[in-house]
Tab-separated table of C-alpha atoms in Angstrom:
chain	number	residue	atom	x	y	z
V	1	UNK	CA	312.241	149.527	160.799
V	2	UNK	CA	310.971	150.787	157.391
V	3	UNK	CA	311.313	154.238	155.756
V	4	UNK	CA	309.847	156.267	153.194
V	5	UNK	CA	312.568	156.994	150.141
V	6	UNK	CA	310.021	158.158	147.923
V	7	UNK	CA	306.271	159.679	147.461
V	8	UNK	CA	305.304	158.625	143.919
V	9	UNK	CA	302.155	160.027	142.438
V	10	UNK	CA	300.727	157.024	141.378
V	11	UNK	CA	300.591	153.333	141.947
V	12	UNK	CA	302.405	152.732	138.648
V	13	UNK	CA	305.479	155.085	138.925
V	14	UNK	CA	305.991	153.382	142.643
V	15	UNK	CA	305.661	149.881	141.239
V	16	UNK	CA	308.662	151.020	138.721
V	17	UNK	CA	310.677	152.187	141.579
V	18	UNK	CA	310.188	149.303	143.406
V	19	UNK	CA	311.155	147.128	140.356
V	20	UNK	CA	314.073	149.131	139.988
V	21	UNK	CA	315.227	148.768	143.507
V	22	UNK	CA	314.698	145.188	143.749
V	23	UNK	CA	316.896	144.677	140.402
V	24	UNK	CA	319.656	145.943	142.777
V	25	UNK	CA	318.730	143.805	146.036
V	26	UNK	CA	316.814	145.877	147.805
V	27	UNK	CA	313.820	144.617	149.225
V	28	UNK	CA	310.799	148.028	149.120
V	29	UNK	CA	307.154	147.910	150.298
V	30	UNK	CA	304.735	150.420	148.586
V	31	UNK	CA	301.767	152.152	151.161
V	32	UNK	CA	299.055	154.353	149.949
V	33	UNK	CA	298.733	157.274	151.767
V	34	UNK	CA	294.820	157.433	151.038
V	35	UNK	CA	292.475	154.536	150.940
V	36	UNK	CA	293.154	152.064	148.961
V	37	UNK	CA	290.257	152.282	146.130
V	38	UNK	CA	292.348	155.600	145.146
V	39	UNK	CA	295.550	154.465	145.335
V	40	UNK	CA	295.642	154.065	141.541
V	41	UNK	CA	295.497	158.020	141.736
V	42	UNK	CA	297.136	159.221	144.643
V	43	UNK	CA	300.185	159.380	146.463
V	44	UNK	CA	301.968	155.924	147.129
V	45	UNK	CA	304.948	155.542	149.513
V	46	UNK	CA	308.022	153.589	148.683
V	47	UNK	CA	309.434	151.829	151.973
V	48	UNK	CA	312.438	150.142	152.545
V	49	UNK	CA	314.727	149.011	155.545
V	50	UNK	CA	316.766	151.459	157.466
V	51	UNK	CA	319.848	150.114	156.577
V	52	UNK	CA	319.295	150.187	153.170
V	53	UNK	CA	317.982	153.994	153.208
V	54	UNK	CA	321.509	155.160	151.801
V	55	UNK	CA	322.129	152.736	149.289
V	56	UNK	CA	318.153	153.298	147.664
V	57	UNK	CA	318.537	156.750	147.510
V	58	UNK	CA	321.650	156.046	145.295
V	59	UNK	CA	320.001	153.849	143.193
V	60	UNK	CA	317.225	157.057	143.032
V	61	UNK	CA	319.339	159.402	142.010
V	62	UNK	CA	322.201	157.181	139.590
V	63	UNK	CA	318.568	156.011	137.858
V	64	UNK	CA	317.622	159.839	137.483
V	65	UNK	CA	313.928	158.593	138.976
């Protein structure tokens, strides 16, 4: 199952995130929580895997995101 870590406010800050995450193994979807011709301007979701939910949220806060 997949969980939101993180609401970014745009598509680029949640693509950094996701880079960041991925640099330490984690695998992290992104979902727009509006349609997608807007994502570039509103809220994106960063996703990952349950069991990893601890271990991102680390990475979050050690990378002061």
């Amino acid at each position: 199952m997949w969980t939101v870590i993180y609401i970014a406010r745009s598509k680029s800050i949640a693509k950094h995130l996701k880079d960041i995450l991925a640099q330490s193994g984690i695998i992290a979807r992104l979902h727009p929580l509006y349609d997608a011709t807007v994502a570039d301007d509103g809220s994106i979701e960063v996703l990952v895997p349950e069991s990893e939910v601890e271990q991102a949220h680390e990475i979050i806060i050690d990378s002061d995101f």
